[in-house]
Coordinates of C-alpha atoms in Angstrom, one line a residue:
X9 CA 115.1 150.9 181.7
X10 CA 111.9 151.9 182.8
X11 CA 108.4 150.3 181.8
X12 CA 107.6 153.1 179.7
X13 CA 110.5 152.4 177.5
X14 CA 109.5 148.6 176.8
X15 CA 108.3 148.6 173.5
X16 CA 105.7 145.6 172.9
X17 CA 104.5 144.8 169.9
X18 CA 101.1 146.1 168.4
X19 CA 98.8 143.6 166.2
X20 CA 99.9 140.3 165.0
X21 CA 99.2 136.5 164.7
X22 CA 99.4 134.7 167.6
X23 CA 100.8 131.0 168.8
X24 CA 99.9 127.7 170.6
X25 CA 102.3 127.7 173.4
X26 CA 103.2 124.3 175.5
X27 CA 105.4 123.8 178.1
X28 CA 107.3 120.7 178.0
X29 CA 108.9 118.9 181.3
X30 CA 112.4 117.4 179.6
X31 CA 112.7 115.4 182.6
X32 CA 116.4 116.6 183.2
X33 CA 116.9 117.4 186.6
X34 CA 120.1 119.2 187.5
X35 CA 122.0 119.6 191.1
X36 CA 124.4 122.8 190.3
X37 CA 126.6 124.8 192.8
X38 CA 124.7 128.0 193.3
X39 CA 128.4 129.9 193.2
X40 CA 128.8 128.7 190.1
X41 CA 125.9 130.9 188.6
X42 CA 124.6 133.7 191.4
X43 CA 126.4 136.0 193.7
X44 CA 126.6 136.7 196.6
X45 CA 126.4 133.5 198.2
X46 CA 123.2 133.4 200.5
X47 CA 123.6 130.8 203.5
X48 CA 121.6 127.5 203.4
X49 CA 121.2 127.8 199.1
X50 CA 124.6 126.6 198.5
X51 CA 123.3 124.1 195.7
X52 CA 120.6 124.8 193.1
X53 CA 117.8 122.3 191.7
X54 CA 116.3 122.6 188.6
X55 CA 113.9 120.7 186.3
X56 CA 114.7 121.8 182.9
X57 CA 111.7 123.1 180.2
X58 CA 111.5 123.6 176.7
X59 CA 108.4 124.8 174.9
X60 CA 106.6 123.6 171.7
X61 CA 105.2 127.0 169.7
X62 CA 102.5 126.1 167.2
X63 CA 102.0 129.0 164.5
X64 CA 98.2 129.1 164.1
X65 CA 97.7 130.8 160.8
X66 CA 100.1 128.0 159.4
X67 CA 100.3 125.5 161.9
X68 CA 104.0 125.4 161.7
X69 CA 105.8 123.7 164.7
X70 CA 109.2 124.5 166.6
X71 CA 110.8 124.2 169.2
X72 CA 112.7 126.3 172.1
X73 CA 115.8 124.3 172.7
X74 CA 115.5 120.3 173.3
X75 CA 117.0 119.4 177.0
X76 CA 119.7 117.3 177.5
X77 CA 120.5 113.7 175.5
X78 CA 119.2 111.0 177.6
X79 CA 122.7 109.4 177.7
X80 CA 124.4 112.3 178.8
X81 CA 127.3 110.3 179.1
X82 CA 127.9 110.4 175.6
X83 CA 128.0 113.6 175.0
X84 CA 131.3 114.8 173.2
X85 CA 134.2 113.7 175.9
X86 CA 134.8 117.5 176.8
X87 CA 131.3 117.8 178.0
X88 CA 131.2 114.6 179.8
X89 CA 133.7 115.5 181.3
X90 CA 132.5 119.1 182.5
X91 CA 129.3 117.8 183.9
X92 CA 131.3 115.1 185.6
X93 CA 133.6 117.7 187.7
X94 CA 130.9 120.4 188.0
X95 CA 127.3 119.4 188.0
X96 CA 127.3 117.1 191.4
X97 CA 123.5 116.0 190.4
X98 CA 122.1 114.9 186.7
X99 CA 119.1 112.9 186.0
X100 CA 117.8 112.5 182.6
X101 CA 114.6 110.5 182.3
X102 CA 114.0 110.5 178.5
X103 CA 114.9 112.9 175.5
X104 CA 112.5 115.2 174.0
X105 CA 112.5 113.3 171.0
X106 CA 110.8 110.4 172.9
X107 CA 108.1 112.6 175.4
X108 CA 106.9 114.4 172.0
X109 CA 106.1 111.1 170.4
X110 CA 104.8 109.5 173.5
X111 CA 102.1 113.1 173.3
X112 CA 101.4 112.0 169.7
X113 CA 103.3 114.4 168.4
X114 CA 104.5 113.9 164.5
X115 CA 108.4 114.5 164.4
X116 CA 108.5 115.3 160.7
X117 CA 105.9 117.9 161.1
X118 CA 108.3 119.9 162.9
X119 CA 110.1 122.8 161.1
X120 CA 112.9 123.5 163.3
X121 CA 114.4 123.7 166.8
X122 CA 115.4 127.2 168.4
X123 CA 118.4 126.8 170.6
X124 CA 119.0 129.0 173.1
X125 CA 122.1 128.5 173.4
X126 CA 124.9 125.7 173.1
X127 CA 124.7 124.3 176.6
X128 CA 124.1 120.2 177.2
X129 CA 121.1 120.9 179.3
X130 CA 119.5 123.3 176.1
X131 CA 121.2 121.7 173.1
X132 CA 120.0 118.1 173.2
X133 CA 120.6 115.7 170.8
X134 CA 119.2 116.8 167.0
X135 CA 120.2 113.8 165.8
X136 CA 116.9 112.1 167.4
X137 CA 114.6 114.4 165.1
X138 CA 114.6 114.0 161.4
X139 CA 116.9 116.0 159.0
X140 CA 114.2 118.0 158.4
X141 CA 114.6 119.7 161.2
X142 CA 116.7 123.0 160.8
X143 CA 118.6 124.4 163.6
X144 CA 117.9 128.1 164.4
X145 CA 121.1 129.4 166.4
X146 CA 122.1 132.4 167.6
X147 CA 125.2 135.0 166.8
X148 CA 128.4 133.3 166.6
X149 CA 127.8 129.9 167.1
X150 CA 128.5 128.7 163.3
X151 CA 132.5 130.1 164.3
X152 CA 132.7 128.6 167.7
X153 CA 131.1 125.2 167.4
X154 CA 130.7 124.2 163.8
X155 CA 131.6 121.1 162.7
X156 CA 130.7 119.2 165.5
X157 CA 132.8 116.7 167.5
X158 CA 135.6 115.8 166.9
X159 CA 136.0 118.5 164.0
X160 CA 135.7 120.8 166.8
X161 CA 136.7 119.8 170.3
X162 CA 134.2 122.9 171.7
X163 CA 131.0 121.4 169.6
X164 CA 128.3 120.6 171.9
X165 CA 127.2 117.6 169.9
X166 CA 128.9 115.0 167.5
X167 CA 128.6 115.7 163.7
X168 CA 126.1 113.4 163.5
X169 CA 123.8 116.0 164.8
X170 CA 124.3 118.2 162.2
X171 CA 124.7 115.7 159.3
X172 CA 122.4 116.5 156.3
X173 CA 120.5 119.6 158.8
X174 CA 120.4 123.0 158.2
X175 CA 121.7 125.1 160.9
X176 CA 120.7 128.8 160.3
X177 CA 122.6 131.5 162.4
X178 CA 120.2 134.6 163.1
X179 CA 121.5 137.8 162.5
X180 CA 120.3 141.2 164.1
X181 CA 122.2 143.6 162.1
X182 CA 118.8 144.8 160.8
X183 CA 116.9 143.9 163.7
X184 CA 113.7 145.6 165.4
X185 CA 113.6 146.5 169.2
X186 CA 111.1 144.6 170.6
X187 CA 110.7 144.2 174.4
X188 CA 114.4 146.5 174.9
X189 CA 116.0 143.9 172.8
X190 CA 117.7 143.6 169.5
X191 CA 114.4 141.2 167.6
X192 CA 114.0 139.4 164.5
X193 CA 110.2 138.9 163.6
X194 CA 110.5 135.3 162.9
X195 CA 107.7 133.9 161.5
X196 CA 107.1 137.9 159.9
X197 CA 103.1 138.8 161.6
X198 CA 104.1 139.6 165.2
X199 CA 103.5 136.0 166.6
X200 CA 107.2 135.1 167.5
X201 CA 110.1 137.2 167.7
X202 CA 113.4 135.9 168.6
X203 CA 115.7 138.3 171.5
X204 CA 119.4 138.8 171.5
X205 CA 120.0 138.5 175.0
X206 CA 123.5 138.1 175.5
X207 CA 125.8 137.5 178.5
X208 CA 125.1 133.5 179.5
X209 CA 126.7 132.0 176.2
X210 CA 127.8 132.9 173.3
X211 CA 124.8 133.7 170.9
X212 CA 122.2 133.6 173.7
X213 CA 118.7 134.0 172.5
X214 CA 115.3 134.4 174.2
X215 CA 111.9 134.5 172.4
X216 CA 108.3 136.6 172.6
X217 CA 105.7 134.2 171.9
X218 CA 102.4 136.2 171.4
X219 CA 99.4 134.0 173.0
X220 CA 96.6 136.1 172.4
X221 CA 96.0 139.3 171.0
X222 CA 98.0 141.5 173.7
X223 CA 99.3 138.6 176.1
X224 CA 103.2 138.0 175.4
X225 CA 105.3 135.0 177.3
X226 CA 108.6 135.3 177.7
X227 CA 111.0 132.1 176.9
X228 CA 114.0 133.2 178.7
X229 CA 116.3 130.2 178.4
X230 CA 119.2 131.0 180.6
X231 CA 119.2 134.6 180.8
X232 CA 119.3 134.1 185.0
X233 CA 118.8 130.9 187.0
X234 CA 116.8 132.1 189.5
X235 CA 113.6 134.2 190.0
X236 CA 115.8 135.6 192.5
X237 CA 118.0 137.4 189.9
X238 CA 115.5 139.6 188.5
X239 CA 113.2 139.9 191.4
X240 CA 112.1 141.7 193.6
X241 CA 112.3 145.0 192.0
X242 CA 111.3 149.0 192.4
X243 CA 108.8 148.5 189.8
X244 CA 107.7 144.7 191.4
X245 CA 108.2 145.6 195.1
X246 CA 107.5 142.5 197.8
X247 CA 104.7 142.4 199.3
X248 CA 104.7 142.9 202.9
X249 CA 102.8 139.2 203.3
X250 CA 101.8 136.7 200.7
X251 CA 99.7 133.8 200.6
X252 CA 100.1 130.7 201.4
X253 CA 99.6 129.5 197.5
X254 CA 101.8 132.9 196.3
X255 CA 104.9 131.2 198.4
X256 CA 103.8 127.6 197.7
X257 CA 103.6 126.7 201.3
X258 CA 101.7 123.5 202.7
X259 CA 97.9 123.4 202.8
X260 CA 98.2 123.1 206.3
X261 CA 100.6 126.1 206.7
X262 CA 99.0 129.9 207.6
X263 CA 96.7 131.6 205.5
X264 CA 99.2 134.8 205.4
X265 CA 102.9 135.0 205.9
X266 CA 105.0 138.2 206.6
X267 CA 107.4 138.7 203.8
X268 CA 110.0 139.7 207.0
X269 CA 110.9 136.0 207.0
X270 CA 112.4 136.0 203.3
X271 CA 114.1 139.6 204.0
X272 CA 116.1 137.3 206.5
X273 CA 118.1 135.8 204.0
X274 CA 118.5 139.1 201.8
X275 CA 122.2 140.2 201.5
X276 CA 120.1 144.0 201.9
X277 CA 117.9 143.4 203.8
X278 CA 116.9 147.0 204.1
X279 CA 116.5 147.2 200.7
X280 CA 115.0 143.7 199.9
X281 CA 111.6 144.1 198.8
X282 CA 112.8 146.3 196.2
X283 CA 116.4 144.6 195.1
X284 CA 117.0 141.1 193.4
X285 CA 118.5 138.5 195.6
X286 CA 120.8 137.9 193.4
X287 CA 123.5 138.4 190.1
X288 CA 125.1 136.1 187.6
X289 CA 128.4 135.1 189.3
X290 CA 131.5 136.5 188.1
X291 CA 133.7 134.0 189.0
X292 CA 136.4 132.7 186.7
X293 CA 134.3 129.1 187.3
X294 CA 131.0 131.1 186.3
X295 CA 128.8 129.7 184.0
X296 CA 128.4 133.1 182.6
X297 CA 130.6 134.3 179.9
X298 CA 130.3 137.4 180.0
X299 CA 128.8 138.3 183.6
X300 CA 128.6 142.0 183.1
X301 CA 126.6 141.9 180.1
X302 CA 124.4 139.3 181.4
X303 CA 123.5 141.9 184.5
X304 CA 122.2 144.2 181.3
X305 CA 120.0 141.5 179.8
X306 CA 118.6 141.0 183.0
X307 CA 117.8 144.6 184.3
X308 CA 116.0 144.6 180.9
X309 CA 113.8 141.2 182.0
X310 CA 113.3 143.1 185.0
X311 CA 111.2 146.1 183.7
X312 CA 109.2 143.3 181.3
X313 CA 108.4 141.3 184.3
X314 CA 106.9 144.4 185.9
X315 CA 104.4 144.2 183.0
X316 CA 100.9 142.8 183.2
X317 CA 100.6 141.5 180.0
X318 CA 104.0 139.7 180.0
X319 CA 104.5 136.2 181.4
X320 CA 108.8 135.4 181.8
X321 CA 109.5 132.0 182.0
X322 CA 113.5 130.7 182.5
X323 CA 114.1 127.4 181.7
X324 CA 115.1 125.9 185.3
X325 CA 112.4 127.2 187.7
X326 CA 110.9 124.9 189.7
X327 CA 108.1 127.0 190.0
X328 CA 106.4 126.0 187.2
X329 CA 106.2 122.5 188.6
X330 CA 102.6 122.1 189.6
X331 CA 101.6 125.4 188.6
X332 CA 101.7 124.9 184.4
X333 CA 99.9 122.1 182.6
X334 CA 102.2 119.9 181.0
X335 CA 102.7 119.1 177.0
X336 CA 100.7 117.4 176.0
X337 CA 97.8 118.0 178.3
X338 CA 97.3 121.2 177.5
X339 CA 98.6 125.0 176.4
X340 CA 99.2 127.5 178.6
X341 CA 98.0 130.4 176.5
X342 CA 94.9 131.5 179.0
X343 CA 98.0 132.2 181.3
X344 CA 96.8 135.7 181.7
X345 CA 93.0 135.0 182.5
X346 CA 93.6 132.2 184.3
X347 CA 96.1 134.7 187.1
X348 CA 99.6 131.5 186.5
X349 CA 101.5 135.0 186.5
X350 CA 100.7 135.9 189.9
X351 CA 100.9 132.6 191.3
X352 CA 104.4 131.9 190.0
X353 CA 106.0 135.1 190.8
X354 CA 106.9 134.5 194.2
X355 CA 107.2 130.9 194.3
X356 CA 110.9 131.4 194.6
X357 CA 110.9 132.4 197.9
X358 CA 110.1 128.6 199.1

């Protein structure tokens, strides 16, 4: 798909975008979500983010999925028992529940709660926020994980989650195309559309967030797991050197440094500075459910990243850390103004 054939929206409403820190940290066999394996990256760490969007016509709030349950270790036994055998590192500091009240934030003022996508580390624990608070899921998860637990041995959370909430399952029968994906203009002026972006888990969703006028972000969830699975590209080449702050090296480190040093490590290297790193894994252990189709909603992301006005953010990169303000300190809607864009794109690389 070519840059030409990403179709942004024109005019709308804009939103009040924050980045929230859930303080779960994750240690996760890269083999388990990329391929090839690359020497020396064998395990993956991630921080995990989820945003608060603040409609400013209406000053409706939501949310773009909720972390992980502090005690992780009562997740529905099935669960438990998958991070126990295949996630050799889990930290969970406090739920999301907790870090929005300790920002001031109101619980009952907010609307609802976009999940990505049924995964611990994304699904959290609803039952922390007020009934109040409808669930917005994707395709296919009312069949596959309704009730909860025990009704359904596959629920990602107990029925007390969904006790007395509404969970409403988007549909894009009658979608738009926004940004080469199936959209449904959520809050109906431009300001937030949600993306069908299948591939990772069943009923995967992403979100465009408008954050001014013609600046979009990106809220990828877990399309990839790596800024190394959607660049670099033909249309986002490598540079032949970055900066030191471009490749987040020490203050003390060079000024410049050749880009030859990260084509080491390429599985192309003659091709690097124009071809990802990586793809979801295909495994039989993947996380991926559907590996192929992931690939698609990633060389999608791929032609959006390439565009100026677009900011993507995944839900595990590290390189946010010490890059983005934090809720509740501030938003990062000057993102484009301010250059975070450019000084997150190749942060990967470290």
């Amino acid at each position: 798909m070519s840059i030409q054939s990403i179709n942004l929206p024109g005019d709308g409403a804009t939103c009040t975008l924050s980045v929230i820190d859930t303080t779960c940290y994750l240690t996760v066999p890269a083999d388990t979500l990329v391929e090839p394996a690359i020497p020396g990256h064998e395990l993956m760490n991630f921080p995990t983010f989820s945003f608060l969007i603040q409609h400013e016509t209406s000053g409706k709030q939501l949310l773009f999925d909720l972390g992980c349950r502090k005690d992780f270790w009562n997740l529905p036994e099935p669960i438990a028992k998958t991070i126990n055998q295949r996630v050799p590192g889990i930290r969970v500091n406090n739920s999301v529940a907790d870090i929005l009240q300790a920002g001031g934030l109101d619980l009952s003022k907010i609307e609802a709660a976009i999940i990505s996508h049924h995964h611990y580390d994304h699904f959290g624990d609803p039952s922390t926020f007020p009934e109040s608070m409808d669930l917005i899921v994707g395709p296919g998860f009312s069949k596959h994980f309704l009730p909860g637990y025990p009704g359904n041995p596959n629920s990602p959370a107990h029925e007390s989650a969904f006790k007395h909430r509404d969970v409403k399952e988007i549909s894009f029968d009658q979608s738009l195309e926004v940004a080469g994906y199936q959209a449904i203009d959520y809050l109906g002026d431009g300001s937030l559309y949600l993306l069908d972006t299948p591939g990772h888990a069943i009923g995967h969703l992403s979100a465009l967030v408008r954050t001014t006028e013609d600046t979009f972000v990106f809220l990828g969830g877990d399309i990839c797991h790596f800024g190394g699975a959607f660049r670099p590209t033909d249309k986002t080449p490598m540079p032949a050197q970055f900066t030191r702050e471009e490749v987040a090296l020490s203050p003390s480190g060079p000024e410049h440094v050749s880009c030859m040093q990260y084509l080491i490590c390429h599985p192309n290297p003659e091709k690097g500075r124009s071809t990802p790193y990586y793809k979801p894994c295909s495994r039989a252990d993947s996380w991926y459910v559907d590996p192929p189709q992931a690939q698609e909603s990633v060389d999608t992301l791929m032609s959006l990243d390439a565009i100026d006005k677009v900011m993507v953010l995944i839900a595990h990169d590290p390189s946010v850390v010490g890059v983005l303000p934090l809720f509740p300190k501030a938003s990062i809607n000057d993102w484009h103004q301010v250059g975070w864009k450019k000084l997150l794109r190749w942060r990967f690389l470290d």
